[in-house]
Coordinates of C-alpha atoms and ligand atoms in Angstrom, one line a residue:
Chain A
M1 CA 135.8 72.4 115.3
H2 CA 134.9 69.2 113.6
V3 CA 134.2 67.8 110.1
A4 CA 130.6 66.6 109.9
H5 CA 130.6 65.5 106.3
L6 CA 133.2 64.6 103.7
A7 CA 132.6 64.0 100.0
L8 CA 135.3 63.2 97.5
A9 CA 135.0 62.9 93.7
D10 CA 137.9 61.5 91.7
F11 CA 140.3 62.2 94.5
R12 CA 143.2 59.6 94.6
S13 CA 141.7 56.1 94.5
Y14 CA 138.1 57.3 95.1
D15 CA 135.7 58.0 92.2
S16 CA 133.0 59.0 94.7
V17 CA 132.6 58.6 98.4
E18 CA 130.5 60.4 101.0
L19 CA 131.0 60.0 104.8
A20 CA 129.4 61.5 107.9
F21 CA 131.4 62.0 111.1
E22 CA 130.7 63.0 114.6
P23 CA 132.9 64.8 117.1
G24 CA 135.2 62.5 119.1
V25 CA 137.4 59.7 117.8
T26 CA 136.9 58.1 114.4
T27 CA 139.2 55.3 113.3
F28 CA 139.7 54.0 109.7
V29 CA 140.9 50.5 109.6
G30 CA 142.1 48.6 106.5
D31 CA 145.0 46.8 105.0
N32 CA 147.8 48.8 103.5
G33 CA 147.1 50.4 100.1
Q34 CA 143.3 50.4 100.6
G35 CA 142.9 54.2 100.7
K36 CA 143.0 55.2 104.4
T37 CA 145.6 57.9 103.9
N38 CA 143.8 59.1 100.8
L39 CA 140.8 60.0 102.9
V40 CA 142.6 62.0 105.5
E41 CA 145.0 63.5 103.0
S42 CA 141.9 65.2 101.4
L43 CA 141.3 67.0 104.7
G44 CA 144.9 68.0 105.0
Y45 CA 144.7 69.4 101.5
L46 CA 141.6 71.5 102.4
T47 CA 143.7 73.0 105.3
A48 CA 147.0 73.7 103.5
H49 CA 146.0 73.7 99.8
G50 CA 148.7 71.2 99.3
S51 CA 149.3 67.5 100.1
H52 CA 151.6 66.3 102.9
R53 CA 152.8 63.5 100.6
V54 CA 153.4 65.0 97.2
A55 CA 154.6 68.4 95.9
T56 CA 152.5 68.5 92.8
D57 CA 148.7 68.0 92.5
A58 CA 148.6 65.6 89.6
P59 CA 148.8 62.4 91.8
L60 CA 145.8 63.6 93.8
V61 CA 143.4 63.3 90.8
R62 CA 142.1 59.8 90.3
H63 CA 143.9 58.1 87.4
G64 CA 142.1 58.9 84.2
A65 CA 140.0 61.8 85.6
A66 CA 140.6 65.5 84.8
R67 CA 140.0 67.1 88.2
A68 CA 139.2 66.1 91.8
I69 CA 136.7 67.6 94.2
I70 CA 136.9 67.7 98.0
R71 CA 133.9 68.9 99.8
A72 CA 133.6 69.1 103.6
A73 CA 131.0 70.4 106.1
V74 CA 133.0 72.1 108.9
V75 CA 131.2 72.8 112.2
R76 CA 132.6 75.4 114.5
G77 CA 130.5 76.1 117.5
D78 CA 127.1 76.6 116.2
R79 CA 128.3 77.6 112.7
R80 CA 128.4 75.2 109.8
A81 CA 130.3 75.9 106.5
L82 CA 130.5 73.9 103.4
V83 CA 133.9 74.2 101.9
E84 CA 134.7 72.9 98.4
L85 CA 137.9 72.7 96.4
E86 CA 138.3 71.6 92.8
I87 CA 141.8 70.5 92.1
N88 CA 142.9 71.2 88.6
P89 CA 146.5 70.1 88.1
G90 CA 148.5 72.5 86.0
R91 CA 145.7 75.1 86.3
A92 CA 144.2 77.3 89.0
N93 CA 142.1 75.4 91.6
R94 CA 138.6 76.6 92.2
A95 CA 136.9 77.0 95.5
R96 CA 133.3 77.3 96.7
L97 CA 132.0 78.4 100.1
N98 CA 128.4 77.3 100.9
R99 CA 128.0 76.4 97.2
S100 CA 129.0 79.9 96.0
P101 CA 132.2 80.4 94.1
V102 CA 134.8 82.6 95.8
P103 CA 137.3 84.8 93.8
R104 CA 140.4 82.9 94.8
P105 CA 141.0 79.4 96.4
R106 CA 143.0 81.3 99.0
D107 CA 139.7 82.8 100.3
V108 CA 138.7 79.5 101.9
V109 CA 142.0 78.8 103.6
G110 CA 141.6 78.7 107.4
L111 CA 138.0 77.5 107.4
L112 CA 139.1 74.0 108.2
R113 CA 142.0 73.7 110.5
T114 CA 143.7 70.3 110.8
V115 CA 146.9 69.1 112.4
L116 CA 148.1 66.0 110.6
F117 CA 150.5 63.5 112.0
A118 CA 152.0 61.1 109.5
P119 CA 154.9 58.7 109.0
E120 CA 156.4 61.4 106.8
D121 CA 156.8 63.6 109.9
L122 CA 160.0 61.9 110.7
A123 CA 161.5 64.1 108.0
L124 CA 160.8 67.1 110.2
V125 CA 163.7 66.0 112.4
K126 CA 165.8 63.9 110.0
G127 CA 165.2 65.7 106.7
D128 CA 166.5 68.8 105.0
P129 CA 166.0 72.4 106.4
G130 CA 163.3 72.8 103.8
E131 CA 161.1 70.4 105.7
R132 CA 161.2 72.5 108.8
R133 CA 160.7 75.8 106.9
R134 CA 157.6 74.2 105.4
F135 CA 156.4 73.2 108.8
L136 CA 156.7 76.8 110.0
D137 CA 155.2 78.4 106.9
D138 CA 152.3 75.9 106.8
L139 CA 151.5 76.7 110.4
L140 CA 151.7 80.4 109.7
V141 CA 149.1 80.0 106.9
T142 CA 146.9 77.9 109.0
R143 CA 147.0 80.5 111.8
A144 CA 146.5 83.5 109.5
P145 CA 145.5 82.8 106.0
R146 CA 146.9 86.0 104.7
F147 CA 150.3 84.4 104.9
A148 CA 149.4 82.3 102.0
G149 CA 149.8 85.5 100.0
V150 CA 153.0 86.6 101.8
R151 CA 154.6 83.3 101.1
A152 CA 153.5 83.2 97.5
D153 CA 154.8 86.8 97.0
Y154 CA 158.1 85.9 98.5
E155 CA 158.5 82.8 96.3
R156 CA 157.6 84.9 93.2
V157 CA 160.1 87.6 94.0
L158 CA 162.8 85.0 94.6
K159 CA 162.1 83.3 91.3
Q160 CA 162.3 86.7 89.5
R161 CA 165.5 87.7 91.3
N162 CA 167.1 84.3 90.6
A163 CA 166.2 84.5 86.9
L164 CA 167.9 87.9 86.8
L165 CA 171.0 86.6 88.6
R166 CA 171.2 83.6 86.4
S167 CA 171.2 85.6 83.2
A168 CA 173.7 88.0 84.7
A169 CA 175.9 85.1 85.7
Q170 CA 175.7 83.6 82.2
L171 CA 176.6 87.0 80.7
G172 CA 179.8 86.8 82.7
R173 CA 180.7 88.6 85.8
G174 CA 182.5 91.9 85.8
R175 CA 181.2 92.8 82.4
G176 CA 179.1 96.0 82.7
G177 CA 178.4 95.6 86.4
P178 CA 175.2 94.3 88.0
P179 CA 172.0 94.6 86.0
A180 CA 170.1 97.9 86.5
T181 CA 167.1 96.3 88.0
L182 CA 168.9 94.3 90.7
D183 CA 168.4 97.1 93.3
V184 CA 164.7 97.0 92.7
W185 CA 164.5 93.2 93.3
D186 CA 166.7 93.6 96.4
A187 CA 164.2 96.1 97.7
H188 CA 161.2 93.8 97.0
L189 CA 162.9 90.7 98.3
S190 CA 163.8 92.5 101.5
R191 CA 160.3 93.8 102.0
C192 CA 158.6 90.4 101.4
G193 CA 161.3 88.5 103.2
A194 CA 161.1 90.7 106.3
E195 CA 157.4 90.1 106.5
L196 CA 157.9 86.3 106.3
L197 CA 160.9 86.3 108.6
A198 CA 159.2 88.5 111.3
A199 CA 156.2 86.1 111.3
R200 CA 158.5 83.0 111.6
L201 CA 160.5 84.5 114.4
E202 CA 157.3 85.2 116.4
L203 CA 156.0 81.8 115.6
V204 CA 159.3 80.1 116.8
A205 CA 159.1 82.0 120.1
A206 CA 155.5 81.0 120.6
L207 CA 156.2 77.3 119.8
R208 CA 159.3 76.9 121.9
P209 CA 157.7 76.3 125.4
L210 CA 154.9 74.2 123.8
V211 CA 157.4 71.9 122.1
A212 CA 159.4 71.5 125.3
K213 CA 156.3 70.7 127.2
A214 CA 155.0 68.2 124.6
Y215 CA 158.4 66.5 124.3
A216 CA 158.7 66.1 128.1
A217 CA 155.2 64.5 128.2
L218 CA 156.0 62.1 125.4
A219 CA 159.5 61.1 126.5
P220 CA 159.8 62.0 130.2
S221 CA 163.2 60.2 130.6
S222 CA 164.9 61.8 127.6
G223 CA 166.7 65.2 127.5
S224 CA 164.8 68.5 126.8
A225 CA 163.8 69.5 123.3
D226 CA 164.6 73.0 122.1
F227 CA 165.5 74.8 118.9
D228 CA 167.0 78.0 117.4
Y229 CA 166.1 79.8 114.3
R230 CA 169.3 80.2 112.3
G231 CA 168.8 83.0 109.8
S232 CA 171.0 84.1 106.9
I233 CA 171.1 87.4 108.7
E234 CA 172.1 88.2 112.3
E235 CA 169.0 90.2 113.2
T236 CA 166.6 88.2 115.3
S237 CA 164.1 90.7 116.7
P238 CA 160.8 90.3 114.9
D239 CA 160.7 93.9 113.9
R240 CA 159.9 94.2 110.2
A241 CA 161.7 97.5 109.5
M242 CA 164.9 96.2 111.2
L243 CA 164.7 92.9 109.4
E244 CA 164.2 94.6 106.1
A245 CA 167.2 96.8 106.6
A246 CA 169.3 93.7 107.7
L247 CA 168.2 91.7 104.6
L248 CA 169.0 94.6 102.3
A249 CA 172.5 94.9 103.9
G250 CA 172.9 91.1 103.7
L251 CA 172.1 91.1 100.0
E252 CA 174.5 93.9 99.4
N253 CA 177.3 91.9 101.1
A254 CA 176.5 88.8 99.1
R255 CA 176.1 90.6 95.8
R256 CA 179.4 89.7 94.2
N257 CA 179.0 86.0 95.3
E258 CA 175.4 86.0 94.0
L259 CA 176.3 87.4 90.6
E260 CA 178.9 84.7 90.3
R261 CA 176.7 81.8 91.3
G262 CA 173.5 83.1 89.8
I263 CA 171.3 82.4 92.9
T264 CA 169.9 84.3 95.9
L265 CA 172.0 83.5 98.9
V266 CA 170.3 85.6 101.6
G267 CA 166.7 85.4 102.8
P268 CA 164.3 83.2 104.7
H269 CA 164.5 80.6 101.9
R270 CA 168.0 79.8 103.2
D271 CA 167.1 79.6 106.9
E272 CA 167.2 76.7 109.3
L273 CA 165.2 75.7 112.4
A274 CA 168.0 73.9 114.2
L275 CA 166.5 71.3 116.6
R276 CA 168.3 70.3 119.7
L277 CA 168.0 67.5 122.3
G278 CA 169.8 68.6 125.4
E279 CA 173.1 69.9 124.2
L280 CA 173.2 67.9 120.9
P281 CA 171.6 68.7 117.5
A282 CA 168.7 66.4 116.9
R283 CA 169.6 65.8 113.3
G284 CA 172.2 63.2 113.1
Y285 CA 172.3 62.6 116.8
A286 CA 168.9 61.7 118.0
S287 CA 167.8 58.0 118.1
H288 CA 164.9 56.8 116.0
G289 CA 162.6 56.9 119.0
E290 CA 163.8 60.3 120.1
S291 CA 163.4 61.6 116.5
W292 CA 159.8 60.4 116.5
S293 CA 159.1 62.0 119.9
F294 CA 160.5 65.3 118.6
A295 CA 158.4 65.1 115.4
L296 CA 155.3 64.4 117.4
A297 CA 156.1 67.2 119.8
L298 CA 156.4 69.7 117.0
R299 CA 152.9 68.7 115.7
L300 CA 151.4 68.7 119.2
A301 CA 152.8 72.1 119.8
A302 CA 151.2 73.3 116.5
Y303 CA 148.0 71.8 117.7
D304 CA 148.3 73.6 121.1
L305 CA 149.1 76.9 119.4
L306 CA 146.1 76.7 117.1
R307 CA 143.9 75.8 120.1
I308 CA 145.2 78.8 122.1
D309 CA 144.3 81.0 119.0
G310 CA 140.7 79.7 119.4
G311 CA 138.9 76.9 117.7
D312 CA 140.0 73.4 118.4
P313 CA 141.6 72.1 115.2
V314 CA 140.8 68.6 113.9
L315 CA 143.6 66.2 114.8
I316 CA 144.5 63.6 112.2
L317 CA 146.8 60.7 113.1
D318 CA 147.7 58.8 110.0
D319 CA 149.3 55.5 110.7
V320 CA 151.4 56.9 113.5
F321 CA 150.7 54.4 116.3
A322 CA 152.3 51.6 114.3
E323 CA 155.6 53.6 114.4
L324 CA 155.7 54.0 118.2
D325 CA 156.5 51.8 121.2
A326 CA 153.8 51.1 123.8
E327 CA 154.9 53.9 126.1
R328 CA 154.9 56.6 123.4
R329 CA 151.5 55.3 122.2
A330 CA 150.0 55.7 125.6
H331 CA 151.5 59.2 126.1
L332 CA 150.2 60.3 122.7
A333 CA 146.7 58.9 123.3
E334 CA 146.6 60.8 126.5
L335 CA 147.6 64.1 124.9
V336 CA 145.2 63.9 121.9
G337 CA 142.2 62.3 123.7
P338 CA 140.5 65.5 124.7
A339 CA 140.5 67.1 121.2
E340 CA 137.1 67.9 119.7
Q341 CA 137.7 65.5 116.8
V342 CA 140.4 63.0 116.2
L343 CA 140.7 61.0 113.0
I344 CA 142.9 57.9 113.1
T345 CA 144.1 55.5 110.4
A346 CA 145.5 52.1 111.3
A347 CA 146.2 48.8 109.5
V348 CA 146.1 46.9 112.8
P349 CA 143.4 48.1 115.2
A350 CA 145.2 46.7 118.2
D351 CA 148.0 49.4 117.6
V352 CA 145.5 52.1 118.6
P353 CA 145.3 52.5 122.4
G354 CA 142.0 51.4 123.9
S355 CA 141.4 54.8 125.4
L356 CA 140.9 56.1 121.9
A357 CA 137.9 53.9 121.1
G358 CA 135.2 55.6 119.0
A359 CA 133.5 55.3 115.7
R360 CA 135.1 52.9 113.2
F361 CA 135.1 52.6 109.5
D362 CA 136.5 49.7 107.5
V363 CA 138.3 50.7 104.4
G364 CA 138.8 48.1 101.6
D365 CA 138.0 47.4 97.9
G366 CA 137.6 51.1 97.3
R367 CA 134.8 51.4 99.8
V368 CA 134.5 52.9 103.2
N369 CA 131.9 51.3 105.5
R370 CA 130.8 52.4 109.0
V371 CA 131.0 49.5 111.5
R372 CA 128.1 49.5 113.9
Chain B
M1 CA 149.8 65.4 63.1
Y2 CA 147.5 66.5 60.3
E3 CA 148.4 67.0 56.7
G4 CA 150.1 70.2 55.5
V5 CA 148.1 73.3 55.8
V6 CA 145.7 71.9 58.5
Q7 CA 148.6 71.3 60.8
S8 CA 150.1 74.7 59.9
L9 CA 146.8 76.3 61.0
I10 CA 146.7 74.4 64.2
D11 CA 150.4 75.4 64.9
E12 CA 149.7 79.0 64.2
L13 CA 146.6 79.1 66.4
G14 CA 148.5 77.3 69.2
L15 CA 150.9 80.3 69.3
L16 CA 148.0 82.6 70.4
P17 CA 147.8 83.5 74.1
G18 CA 145.4 81.2 76.1
V19 CA 145.1 78.7 73.2
G20 CA 146.4 75.3 74.0
P21 CA 146.9 72.4 71.5
K22 CA 143.3 71.1 72.1
S23 CA 141.6 74.4 71.6
A24 CA 143.8 75.1 68.5
Q25 CA 142.6 71.9 67.0
R26 CA 139.0 72.7 67.8
I27 CA 139.2 76.2 66.3
A28 CA 141.0 74.8 63.2
F29 CA 138.2 72.3 62.6
H30 CA 135.6 75.0 63.2
I31 CA 137.2 77.1 60.6
L32 CA 137.4 74.2 58.2
S33 CA 133.7 73.6 58.4
A34 CA 132.6 77.3 58.6
D35 CA 131.0 79.3 55.8
P36 CA 133.7 80.4 53.4
A37 CA 132.5 84.0 53.5
D38 CA 132.9 84.2 57.3
V39 CA 136.4 82.8 57.0
R40 CA 137.3 85.3 54.3
R41 CA 136.1 88.2 56.5
L42 CA 138.2 87.0 59.4
A43 CA 141.3 86.7 57.1
Q44 CA 140.6 90.2 55.9
V45 CA 140.5 91.8 59.3
L46 CA 143.6 89.9 60.3
T47 CA 145.5 91.4 57.3
E48 CA 144.0 94.9 57.9
I49 CA 144.9 95.0 61.5
K50 CA 148.5 94.7 60.7
D51 CA 148.4 97.1 57.8
K52 CA 146.2 99.8 59.2
V53 CA 146.7 99.8 63.0
H54 CA 149.8 101.4 64.3
F55 CA 151.3 102.1 67.7
C56 CA 151.2 105.8 68.5
R57 CA 154.5 107.5 67.7
I58 CA 154.3 109.4 71.0
C59 CA 152.7 107.2 73.6
G60 CA 152.7 103.7 72.2
N61 CA 149.0 103.3 72.4
V62 CA 147.2 101.5 69.5
A63 CA 146.2 104.2 67.0
A64 CA 144.6 104.3 63.6
E65 CA 147.0 107.0 62.5
E66 CA 150.6 108.0 63.3
E67 CA 149.4 109.5 66.6
C68 CA 146.6 108.3 68.8
R69 CA 143.4 110.1 69.5
I70 CA 144.5 111.1 73.0
C71 CA 147.9 112.5 72.0
R72 CA 146.1 114.6 69.2
D73 CA 143.5 116.0 71.6
A74 CA 144.6 119.5 72.6
R75 CA 142.3 119.6 75.6
R76 CA 144.3 116.9 77.4
D77 CA 146.6 118.1 80.1
P78 CA 150.2 118.0 78.8
Q79 CA 151.7 118.2 82.3
V80 CA 150.6 114.8 83.5
I81 CA 151.5 111.4 82.1
C82 CA 150.0 108.2 83.2
V83 CA 152.3 105.2 82.6
V84 CA 150.6 101.9 81.9
E85 CA 151.7 98.4 80.8
E86 CA 149.3 97.8 77.8
S87 CA 146.9 99.6 75.6
K88 CA 144.0 97.8 77.2
D89 CA 144.9 99.7 80.4
V90 CA 144.4 103.0 78.6
V91 CA 140.9 101.8 77.7
A92 CA 140.2 100.8 81.4
I93 CA 141.4 104.2 82.7
E94 CA 139.5 106.2 80.1
K95 CA 136.3 104.5 81.2
T96 CA 136.7 106.0 84.7
R97 CA 136.7 109.6 83.2
E98 CA 139.0 110.5 86.1
F99 CA 142.1 111.2 84.1
R100 CA 142.6 114.2 81.8
G101 CA 146.3 113.9 81.1
R102 CA 148.2 111.8 78.5
Y103 CA 149.4 108.2 78.6
H104 CA 152.6 106.3 78.0
V105 CA 152.3 102.6 77.2
L106 CA 155.3 100.6 78.2
G107 CA 154.4 97.4 76.3
G108 CA 154.7 95.1 79.4
A109 CA 156.4 95.0 82.8
I110 CA 159.9 94.0 84.0
S111 CA 160.0 90.2 84.4
P112 CA 163.4 88.4 84.4
I113 CA 161.6 85.1 84.2
E114 CA 160.2 86.0 80.8
G115 CA 163.4 87.7 79.8
V116 CA 161.8 91.2 80.0
G117 CA 164.2 94.0 81.2
P118 CA 163.9 97.8 81.1
D119 CA 165.4 97.8 77.6
D120 CA 162.5 95.8 76.3
L121 CA 160.0 98.4 77.4
R122 CA 159.3 101.8 76.0
I123 CA 161.3 103.5 78.8
K124 CA 163.8 105.4 76.6
E125 CA 160.8 106.9 74.7
L126 CA 159.3 108.0 78.1
M127 CA 162.6 109.7 79.1
K128 CA 162.6 111.6 75.8
R129 CA 159.1 112.8 76.4
L130 CA 160.1 114.1 79.9
A131 CA 163.2 115.9 78.6
D132 CA 161.7 119.3 77.8
G133 CA 160.3 119.9 81.3
E134 CA 156.7 120.4 80.4
V135 CA 155.5 117.3 82.3
T136 CA 155.4 117.8 86.1
E137 CA 153.7 114.6 87.3
V138 CA 154.1 111.0 86.3
I139 CA 151.4 108.6 87.5
L140 CA 152.7 105.0 87.6
A141 CA 149.7 102.8 86.9
T142 CA 151.3 99.5 86.2
D143 CA 149.5 96.4 87.4
P144 CA 149.1 95.9 91.1
N145 CA 151.1 92.6 91.0
L146 CA 154.8 92.0 91.7
E147 CA 156.1 92.7 88.2
G148 CA 154.0 95.9 88.0
E149 CA 155.3 97.0 91.4
A150 CA 158.9 96.3 90.5
T151 CA 158.4 98.2 87.2
A152 CA 156.9 101.1 89.2
T153 CA 159.8 101.1 91.7
Y154 CA 162.3 101.0 88.9
L155 CA 160.7 104.0 87.1
A156 CA 160.3 105.9 90.4
R157 CA 164.0 105.6 91.1
L158 CA 164.7 106.8 87.6
L159 CA 162.3 109.8 87.6
K160 CA 162.5 111.1 91.2
P161 CA 166.0 112.6 90.7
M162 CA 164.6 114.6 87.8
G163 CA 162.5 116.6 90.2
L164 CA 159.2 115.2 89.0
K165 CA 156.2 114.4 91.1
V166 CA 155.9 110.6 90.9
T167 CA 152.7 109.1 92.1
R168 CA 151.3 105.6 92.3
L169 CA 147.6 104.6 92.2
A170 CA 146.2 104.2 95.7
S171 CA 145.8 100.7 97.1
G172 CA 142.3 99.1 97.0
L173 CA 142.9 97.7 93.6
P174 CA 142.7 93.9 93.5
V175 CA 146.2 92.8 94.5
G176 CA 147.9 90.4 92.3
G177 CA 145.7 91.1 89.3
D178 CA 145.6 93.1 86.2
L179 CA 144.6 96.8 86.1
E180 CA 141.8 96.0 83.6
Y181 CA 140.1 93.7 86.1
A182 CA 139.4 96.6 88.5
D183 CA 135.9 98.0 88.1
E184 CA 135.5 101.6 87.0
V185 CA 134.5 102.9 90.4
T186 CA 137.5 101.3 92.2
L187 CA 139.9 102.4 89.5
G188 CA 138.5 105.9 89.6
R189 CA 139.0 106.0 93.4
A190 CA 142.5 104.7 93.1
F191 CA 143.2 107.7 90.8
E192 CA 141.6 110.2 93.2
G193 CA 143.7 108.9 96.1
R194 CA 147.0 108.4 94.3
R195 CA 150.0 108.8 96.6
L196 CA 153.5 110.1 96.3
L197 CA 155.9 107.2 95.9
D198 CA 158.9 107.2 98.1
V199 CA 161.7 104.9 97.0
Ligands
LIG1 N1 145.6 59.3 91.6 C1 145.3 58.0 91.9 N2 144.4 57.4 91.1 C2 144.1 56.1 91.4 N3 144.6 55.4 92.5 C3 145.4 56.0 93.3 C4 145.8 57.4 93.0 N4 146.7 57.8 94.0 C5 146.8 56.7 94.8 N5 146.1 55.7 94.4 C6 146.0 54.3 95.0 O1 145.7 54.5 96.4 C7 146.3 53.4 97.1 C8 147.0 54.0 98.3 O2 146.1 54.5 99.2 P1 146.5 54.9 100.6 O3 145.4 55.7 101.2 O4 147.9 55.5 100.6 O5 146.6 53.6 101.4 P2 146.6 53.2 102.9 O6 145.3 52.6 103.2 O7 147.7 52.3 103.1 O8 146.8 54.5 103.7 C9 147.2 52.7 96.2 O9 146.7 51.5 95.8 C10 147.3 53.6 95.0 O10 147.5 52.9 93.8
LIG2 MG1 148.5 55.1 104.7
LIG3 ZN1 149.4 108.6 71.8

């Protein structure tokens, strides 16, 4: 698929901008702080309904404006869809498809699929387990939009259950036993948790060979890249009924501890995707260059997987070439070259390998101009 | 901050659901500049509603008397009780004309985040109604969202051991929403196809 048209209103530094794109490579060039990332961030937001840079939506709305609008024409084969999101920080977003409002923003998830590479990706390897869980869950949602609901449900159950445990912990343990409704929340947490967990386990199995392959292509002389999913329960077969039973049993075992601490200690929100290079854990052991290769390999594997699912996603490379040495640059260029559409941002055009020549836009002074 | 009673009005309005500080201010100034007769009428219904409208002694639905119209209606089937969160759900279900039994209004749903537990809902009152054994089926029609489901699960676990038939509205209702948002046809069908709840 490719983005044929992008219009932003009051998004980040842009009060209003409209751009037309073609398939193939497009590069945005400009000094730092000119608004290159802001452009591609908008497409990432259309994909994930969240930014790769910030956890809340307020910074996405231009300073002084009340709401931001992202509108993109997405072409897939011979079909063209106009997807629009209105970002209302603190309130529900609104979405339109081909100019008609849809009931929920969720209904337009999946129409645009992008895989975004950014300097922040280093945190996939070096950061907290939460970064890797988010990588998995974002990819689940991109592959099958219904997981946006599964994920939201799980987060809501978790919040409710934690609120109950917190108030029980404050009341003091031992007094009157666990609250009467805890069993009910255990059941709901296990059911939602099993659905999320089963999907993650399947995803991990599908990603594994793709990551190994991508890493080997990026860093042929380094060890092999692999990972394990470390759950808070032992069960690892992606069978929902078995996982649900295991989660329920896990919660029962942890109950006393949970009542003391006032938080949920079992469930997919506690899990870790443990990355390995050869025999060693990547986190804490991998060099800077190896960490970069691993992070890129995870993104490339996500891209491969989405492509296997059908429909070539749009690749976005935000400022990544500047982070890589010449050899990794060349390998990456080779791997992304054949994609239907690649959007690249760079402060120094010479950082982008010559094989990725294509259309170019200059970004500066709040404007984006096509260079002919 | 405005002076005295103007600010008090803004503060009071701001306590209403769905009214933020900006709207509270707008409504307050609208009232200030409105026809005094209109404002007096509004003040009167506000007073009356608290004096004259009660919650039904039996089911908790809003009622003009001690007992609501439905509880007083001898033609309604006394063997089936439909449990809902709010009075507005009774209105929504009545519109479908699918249900001929009686209601029980809980007054909300279990939600630890908002500090609402079983003791804050009219569950004890429900248990009392079920004690004499006349009721044979309880339909759990709490909202099709997480809190509504959790409340239904809690009630089902409480009621099943009493040998009652416990059913839940069929799926097909807009998930994550309020019962009242379902259109009449959908809600009617959900009643038709209600299923036994296993817990
Ligand atoms: N909500 C906002 N309102 C106005 N300006 C913003 C907003 N968010 C970011 N900016 C501005 O955007 C610029 C950063 O743009 P960015 O796309 O990250 O730059 P780069 O070209 O280096 O990728 C900064 O100057 C920042 O002040
Ligand atoms: Mg940037
Ligand atoms: Zn009544």
